[in-house]
Amino acid sequence: MSKRKNPCESRNPNAQFCDFLMELAEYEKNVSRNIHKYNAYKKAAGVLAAQSRKIQSGEEAKKLDGIGDKISKKIDEYIQTGKLRKIENIHHDEKAQAISMLTRISGVGPVKAAELVKDGIVTVEDLKRSKHLLNHHQLLGLKYFEDFEKKIPRTEIKAIENKLKALVFDLDSNFTITICGSFRRGKPESGDIDVLATHPSLKLGETKQKHGETMLKRLVDYLKGLVIDVISMGDTKFMGVCRLSEDLPARRLDIRLIPCDQYHCAILYFTGSDVFNKTMRTHALEKGFTLNEYYLRPIGSTGVPGEPVPITCEEDIFDYIEYPYKKPEERNL
Ligand code: 8DG
Ligand code: CA
Ligand code: CA
């Protein structure tokens, strides 16, 4: 997951509310480590972002699903005073600011950030003097800190896609490659590049682990010239860094190797958005199916999931659960 995302980036009439709700969400995730509050603020921001007109009061907001008493009071406070005491307090809390700052480094989570702050490390500069405290991923996060903060323009991802496909197809023309995430949803810029790959020989139930391992390593080895650093290399998931040309920033690149029979469920899942995925999973359950990044399964009367349903394209998944098909660009919830 890339860091610091805001579902309200395209300015909507409630963008000011969304901004403070997302700031509170990030605070709960990174500083308080309260995932329930994080989800509640994020959900509320998403709900407000989807409104076509500006909310005029907390009372009005409270009528919306996902906005309760506490958030509606914050909306009133913001409308009346133009600010929020809670946010002001967070801004004046040096420890909270330091933790938020450090969690922007790829590989540094809330727990690590809190440990570092305890050790007196509060800035990226401090951290550059204490590299012995960091693991491989965190060291690369620090090395590319400025670059990873920069959004990737769509045109650059297209160029990376072309280069990646040319290299991979040169290795083996039977690979299928799809860039998912916000890029597939048509966003003008993205936080990172989420690549899914499959190959006809990658069937489920066969020696997937071993086969997958050698196949992914071979694939990534073939990307020399595009991939400039490796964060981690698993059996089916590569996390790394790529750079299109010397004059451009380094970019975060993930590649996942998926068995053919799971490819479309994986494409759907990694296209997102994460809020859209949640909506779709909930709908699937209402229709008696359980959906995840691997497969769609009917739930029998006993509540136990049955055999995965055969899927030949993304549309199949929508059809099975009787959900009107949404093009990737329509999944920006
Ligand atoms: P961005 O990179 O431009 O910020 O946006 P994104 O492409 O939508 O987000 P992402 O963090 O790269 O995740 C890609 C998709 O993966 C996301 O749209 C939906 C799916 N996804 C979830 N939950 C999670 C999760 O916890 N981790 C990861 N890596 N992906 C997730 O629904
Ligand atoms: Ca990603
Ligand atoms: Ca992404």
Coordinates of C-alpha atoms in Angstrom, one line a residue, residues 4-319:
R4 CA -0.5 9.1 2.6
K5 CA -3.4 8.6 0.3
N6 CA -6.5 10.8 0.2
P7 CA -9.7 9.6 -1.5
C8 CA -10.7 13.3 -1.9
E9 CA -7.8 14.5 -4.0
S10 CA -10.1 15.6 -6.9
R11 CA -11.7 18.6 -5.3
N12 CA -15.3 17.9 -4.3
P13 CA -17.7 20.3 -2.5
N14 CA -16.8 18.7 0.8
A15 CA -13.0 18.6 0.2
Q16 CA -12.2 20.6 3.3
F17 CA -14.0 18.2 5.6
C18 CA -12.4 15.3 3.7
D19 CA -9.0 16.8 4.3
F20 CA -9.3 17.0 8.0
L21 CA -10.9 13.6 8.3
M22 CA -8.0 12.1 6.3
E23 CA -5.5 13.9 8.5
L24 CA -7.3 12.5 11.6
A25 CA -7.3 9.0 9.9
E26 CA -3.5 9.1 9.3
Y27 CA -3.0 10.3 12.9
E28 CA -5.0 7.3 14.2
K29 CA -3.2 4.9 12.0
N30 CA 0.4 6.1 12.5
V31 CA 0.4 7.7 16.0
S32 CA -2.4 6.3 18.1
R33 CA -2.4 2.9 16.2
N34 CA -6.1 2.7 16.4
I35 CA -7.1 0.9 13.2
H36 CA -10.9 1.2 14.0
K37 CA -10.8 4.9 14.3
Y38 CA -8.6 5.0 11.2
N39 CA -11.2 3.1 9.3
A40 CA -14.0 5.2 10.7
Y41 CA -12.4 8.5 9.6
K42 CA -11.5 7.1 6.2
K43 CA -15.0 5.8 5.6
A44 CA -16.5 9.1 6.6
A45 CA -14.2 11.0 4.2
G46 CA -15.1 8.6 1.4
V47 CA -18.8 9.1 2.1
L48 CA -18.5 12.9 2.1
A49 CA -16.4 12.9 -1.0
A50 CA -19.2 11.0 -2.8
Q51 CA -21.7 13.8 -2.1
S52 CA -22.5 16.1 -5.0
R53 CA -23.3 19.1 -2.8
K54 CA -21.7 20.7 0.2
I55 CA -22.9 19.5 3.6
Q56 CA -24.2 22.4 5.6
S57 CA -24.2 21.0 9.2
G58 CA -23.1 18.1 11.4
E59 CA -26.8 17.1 11.7
E60 CA -27.1 16.8 7.9
A61 CA -23.9 14.8 7.7
K62 CA -25.1 12.4 10.4
K63 CA -27.9 11.2 8.2
L64 CA -25.2 9.7 5.9
D65 CA -24.2 6.1 6.5
G66 CA -20.7 6.0 8.1
I67 CA -21.0 9.4 10.0
G68 CA -21.8 9.2 13.7
D69 CA -22.1 11.6 16.5
K70 CA -18.4 12.4 17.1
I71 CA -17.6 13.1 13.4
S72 CA -20.8 15.2 13.0
K73 CA -19.7 17.3 16.0
K74 CA -16.3 17.9 14.3
I75 CA -18.0 19.0 11.2
D76 CA -20.0 21.5 13.2
E77 CA -16.9 22.7 15.0
Y78 CA -15.2 23.2 11.6
I79 CA -18.1 25.0 10.1
Q80 CA -18.4 27.3 13.1
T81 CA -14.7 28.1 13.8
G82 CA -13.0 27.2 10.5
K83 CA -10.6 24.8 12.3
L84 CA -10.5 21.9 14.7
R85 CA -8.9 21.9 18.2
K86 CA -7.9 18.3 17.8
I87 CA -5.9 19.0 14.6
E88 CA -4.3 22.1 16.2
N89 CA -3.2 19.9 19.1
I90 CA -1.8 17.3 16.8
H91 CA 0.1 20.0 14.9
H92 CA 1.7 21.2 18.2
D93 CA 2.6 17.7 19.4
E94 CA 6.2 17.3 18.3
K95 CA 6.2 13.6 19.0
A96 CA 3.2 13.0 16.8
Q97 CA 4.7 15.2 14.1
A98 CA 7.9 13.2 14.2
I99 CA 6.1 9.8 14.0
S100 CA 4.0 11.0 11.1
M101 CA 7.1 12.2 9.3
L102 CA 9.0 9.0 9.8
T103 CA 6.1 6.7 8.6
R104 CA 6.4 8.5 5.3
I105 CA 9.6 6.4 4.7
S106 CA 8.8 3.2 2.8
G107 CA 9.3 0.3 5.2
V108 CA 8.9 2.3 8.3
G109 CA 5.6 1.5 10.0
P110 CA 4.0 3.1 13.1
V111 CA 5.8 0.8 15.6
K112 CA 9.2 1.4 14.1
A113 CA 8.6 5.1 13.9
A114 CA 7.6 5.3 17.6
E115 CA 10.8 3.3 18.5
L116 CA 13.0 5.7 16.5
V117 CA 11.3 8.8 18.2
K118 CA 12.0 7.1 21.6
D119 CA 15.7 7.0 20.6
G120 CA 15.6 10.7 19.8
I121 CA 15.4 10.3 16.1
V122 CA 12.8 12.8 14.8
T123 CA 13.9 13.9 11.3
V124 CA 15.0 12.2 8.1
E125 CA 18.4 13.9 8.7
D126 CA 18.7 12.3 12.2
L127 CA 17.9 8.9 10.6
K128 CA 20.7 9.4 8.0
R129 CA 23.1 9.4 10.9
S130 CA 21.6 6.2 12.4
K131 CA 21.4 3.8 9.5
H132 CA 22.4 0.9 11.7
L133 CA 18.9 1.0 13.1
L134 CA 17.3 0.2 9.8
N135 CA 16.6 -3.0 7.8
H136 CA 17.1 -3.4 4.1
H137 CA 13.7 -2.1 3.1
Q138 CA 13.9 0.9 5.4
L139 CA 17.4 1.8 4.1
L140 CA 16.1 1.9 0.5
G141 CA 13.1 3.9 1.7
L142 CA 15.5 6.4 3.2
K143 CA 17.7 6.3 0.1
Y144 CA 14.8 7.2 -2.2
F145 CA 12.8 9.2 0.3
E146 CA 12.4 12.3 -1.9
D147 CA 11.7 10.3 -5.1
F148 CA 9.1 8.1 -3.5
E149 CA 7.1 11.1 -2.3
K150 CA 6.7 12.2 -5.9
K151 CA 3.6 11.1 -7.8
I152 CA 4.2 9.2 -11.0
P153 CA 2.6 10.8 -14.1
R154 CA 0.4 8.4 -16.2
T155 CA 2.6 9.0 -19.3
E156 CA 5.7 7.8 -17.4
I157 CA 3.9 4.6 -16.3
K158 CA 2.8 4.0 -19.9
A159 CA 6.5 4.3 -20.9
I160 CA 7.5 1.9 -18.1
E161 CA 4.8 -0.5 -19.2
N162 CA 6.1 -0.5 -22.8
K163 CA 9.6 -1.1 -21.7
L164 CA 8.6 -3.8 -19.1
K165 CA 6.5 -5.6 -21.7
A166 CA 9.2 -5.5 -24.3
L167 CA 11.7 -7.0 -21.9
V168 CA 9.3 -9.7 -20.5
F169 CA 8.0 -10.7 -24.0
D170 CA 11.6 -11.0 -25.2
L171 CA 12.2 -13.5 -22.3
D172 CA 8.9 -15.4 -23.0
S173 CA 6.1 -14.2 -25.2
N174 CA 3.6 -16.3 -23.3
F175 CA 3.6 -14.0 -20.3
T176 CA 0.5 -11.8 -19.7
I177 CA 1.3 -8.5 -18.0
T178 CA -1.3 -6.0 -16.5
I179 CA -0.6 -2.8 -14.6
C180 CA -3.3 -2.5 -12.0
G181 CA -3.8 0.0 -9.1
S182 CA -4.7 3.6 -9.7
F183 CA -3.1 3.5 -13.1
R184 CA -5.7 1.0 -14.4
R185 CA -8.4 3.1 -12.8
G186 CA -7.3 5.9 -15.2
K187 CA -5.8 8.2 -12.7
P188 CA -3.6 11.0 -14.1
E189 CA -0.9 10.1 -11.5
S190 CA -0.1 7.2 -9.2
G191 CA 1.8 6.6 -6.0
D192 CA 3.5 3.4 -7.2
I193 CA 3.3 0.8 -10.0
D194 CA 1.4 -2.5 -9.3
V195 CA 2.2 -5.1 -11.9
L196 CA 0.5 -8.5 -12.2
A197 CA 2.0 -11.2 -14.4
T198 CA 0.8 -14.7 -15.3
H199 CA 2.0 -17.5 -17.6
P200 CA 0.1 -20.5 -19.1
S201 CA 2.4 -22.9 -17.3
L202 CA 1.4 -21.4 -13.9
K203 CA -1.5 -23.6 -13.0
L204 CA -2.9 -23.8 -9.5
G205 CA -2.0 -27.0 -7.6
E206 CA 1.1 -27.7 -9.5
T207 CA 4.4 -27.1 -7.8
K208 CA 3.5 -23.4 -7.6
Q209 CA 5.9 -22.3 -5.0
K210 CA 9.0 -23.8 -6.6
H211 CA 8.0 -23.0 -10.2
G212 CA 6.8 -19.5 -9.2
E213 CA 10.0 -18.8 -7.5
T214 CA 12.4 -19.5 -10.3
M215 CA 10.0 -17.9 -12.8
L216 CA 9.7 -14.6 -10.9
K217 CA 13.5 -14.4 -10.3
R218 CA 14.1 -15.1 -14.0
L219 CA 11.6 -12.4 -15.0
V220 CA 13.1 -9.8 -12.6
D221 CA 16.6 -10.6 -13.7
Y222 CA 15.5 -9.8 -17.2
L223 CA 14.4 -6.3 -16.2
K224 CA 18.0 -5.1 -15.5
G225 CA 18.1 -1.6 -16.9
L226 CA 14.6 -0.9 -15.6
V227 CA 14.9 -2.3 -12.1
I228 CA 17.6 -0.6 -10.1
D229 CA 17.1 -2.0 -6.5
V230 CA 15.4 -5.0 -4.9
I231 CA 13.5 -4.5 -1.7
S232 CA 12.3 -8.1 -1.4
M233 CA 12.0 -11.1 -3.6
G234 CA 9.5 -13.7 -2.6
D235 CA 8.1 -16.8 -4.4
T236 CA 5.3 -14.9 -6.0
K237 CA 5.9 -11.2 -5.0
F238 CA 8.7 -8.9 -5.9
M239 CA 9.0 -5.5 -4.3
G240 CA 11.6 -3.1 -5.8
V241 CA 12.6 0.1 -7.4
C242 CA 12.7 1.1 -11.0
R243 CA 13.8 4.1 -13.0
L244 CA 12.9 4.8 -16.6
S245 CA 15.9 7.2 -17.3
E246 CA 18.6 9.1 -15.4
D247 CA 16.7 12.4 -15.5
L248 CA 13.6 10.9 -13.8
P249 CA 12.9 9.9 -10.2
A250 CA 13.2 6.3 -8.9
R251 CA 9.8 4.7 -8.6
R252 CA 8.3 1.9 -6.4
L253 CA 7.5 -1.2 -8.4
D254 CA 5.7 -4.3 -7.3
I255 CA 5.4 -7.4 -9.4
R256 CA 3.1 -10.3 -8.5
L257 CA 3.1 -13.7 -10.3
I258 CA -0.4 -15.2 -10.3
P259 CA -1.6 -18.6 -11.4
C260 CA -3.8 -18.4 -14.6
D261 CA -7.0 -19.5 -12.9
Q262 CA -6.7 -16.8 -10.3
Y263 CA -5.6 -14.0 -12.7
H264 CA -9.0 -12.2 -13.0
C265 CA -9.8 -12.2 -9.3
A266 CA -6.3 -10.8 -8.7
I267 CA -6.7 -8.1 -11.4
L268 CA -10.0 -7.1 -9.9
Y269 CA -8.5 -6.9 -6.4
F270 CA -5.3 -5.1 -7.3
T271 CA -7.2 -2.6 -9.5
G272 CA -9.1 -1.4 -6.4
S273 CA -9.9 1.0 -5.1
D274 CA -9.8 -0.5 -1.7
V275 CA -13.2 1.1 -0.9
F276 CA -14.6 -0.3 -4.1
N277 CA -13.3 -3.8 -3.2
K278 CA -15.0 -3.6 0.1
T279 CA -18.3 -2.6 -1.5
M280 CA -18.0 -5.5 -4.0
R281 CA -17.1 -8.1 -1.3
T282 CA -20.2 -7.0 0.7
H283 CA -22.4 -7.3 -2.3
A284 CA -21.0 -10.7 -3.1
L285 CA -21.8 -11.9 0.5
E286 CA -25.4 -10.6 0.0
K287 CA -25.6 -12.8 -3.1
G288 CA -24.2 -15.8 -1.2
F289 CA -20.6 -15.7 -2.5
T290 CA -17.3 -15.0 -0.8
L291 CA -14.8 -13.0 -2.9
N292 CA -11.1 -12.4 -2.3
E293 CA -7.9 -11.7 -4.3
Y294 CA -7.7 -15.4 -5.3
Y295 CA -11.2 -16.6 -6.1
L296 CA -15.0 -16.4 -6.0
R297 CA -16.7 -19.1 -4.0
P298 CA -20.4 -19.9 -3.3
I299 CA -21.3 -20.1 0.3
G300 CA -23.4 -23.2 1.0
S301 CA -26.3 -23.4 3.5
T302 CA -23.8 -24.5 6.1
G303 CA -21.8 -21.3 5.7
V304 CA -18.8 -23.2 4.3
P305 CA -17.3 -21.9 1.0
G306 CA -17.6 -24.3 -1.9
E307 CA -15.3 -24.9 -4.8
P308 CA -14.1 -21.7 -6.6
V309 CA -16.3 -20.7 -9.5
P310 CA -14.5 -20.8 -12.9
I311 CA -13.7 -17.3 -14.1
T312 CA -12.5 -16.4 -17.6
C313 CA -12.6 -12.6 -17.4
E314 CA -13.4 -9.8 -14.9
E315 CA -17.0 -9.4 -16.2
D316 CA -17.7 -13.0 -15.1
I317 CA -17.2 -12.0 -11.4
F318 CA -19.7 -9.2 -11.7
D319 CA -22.1 -11.5 -13.5

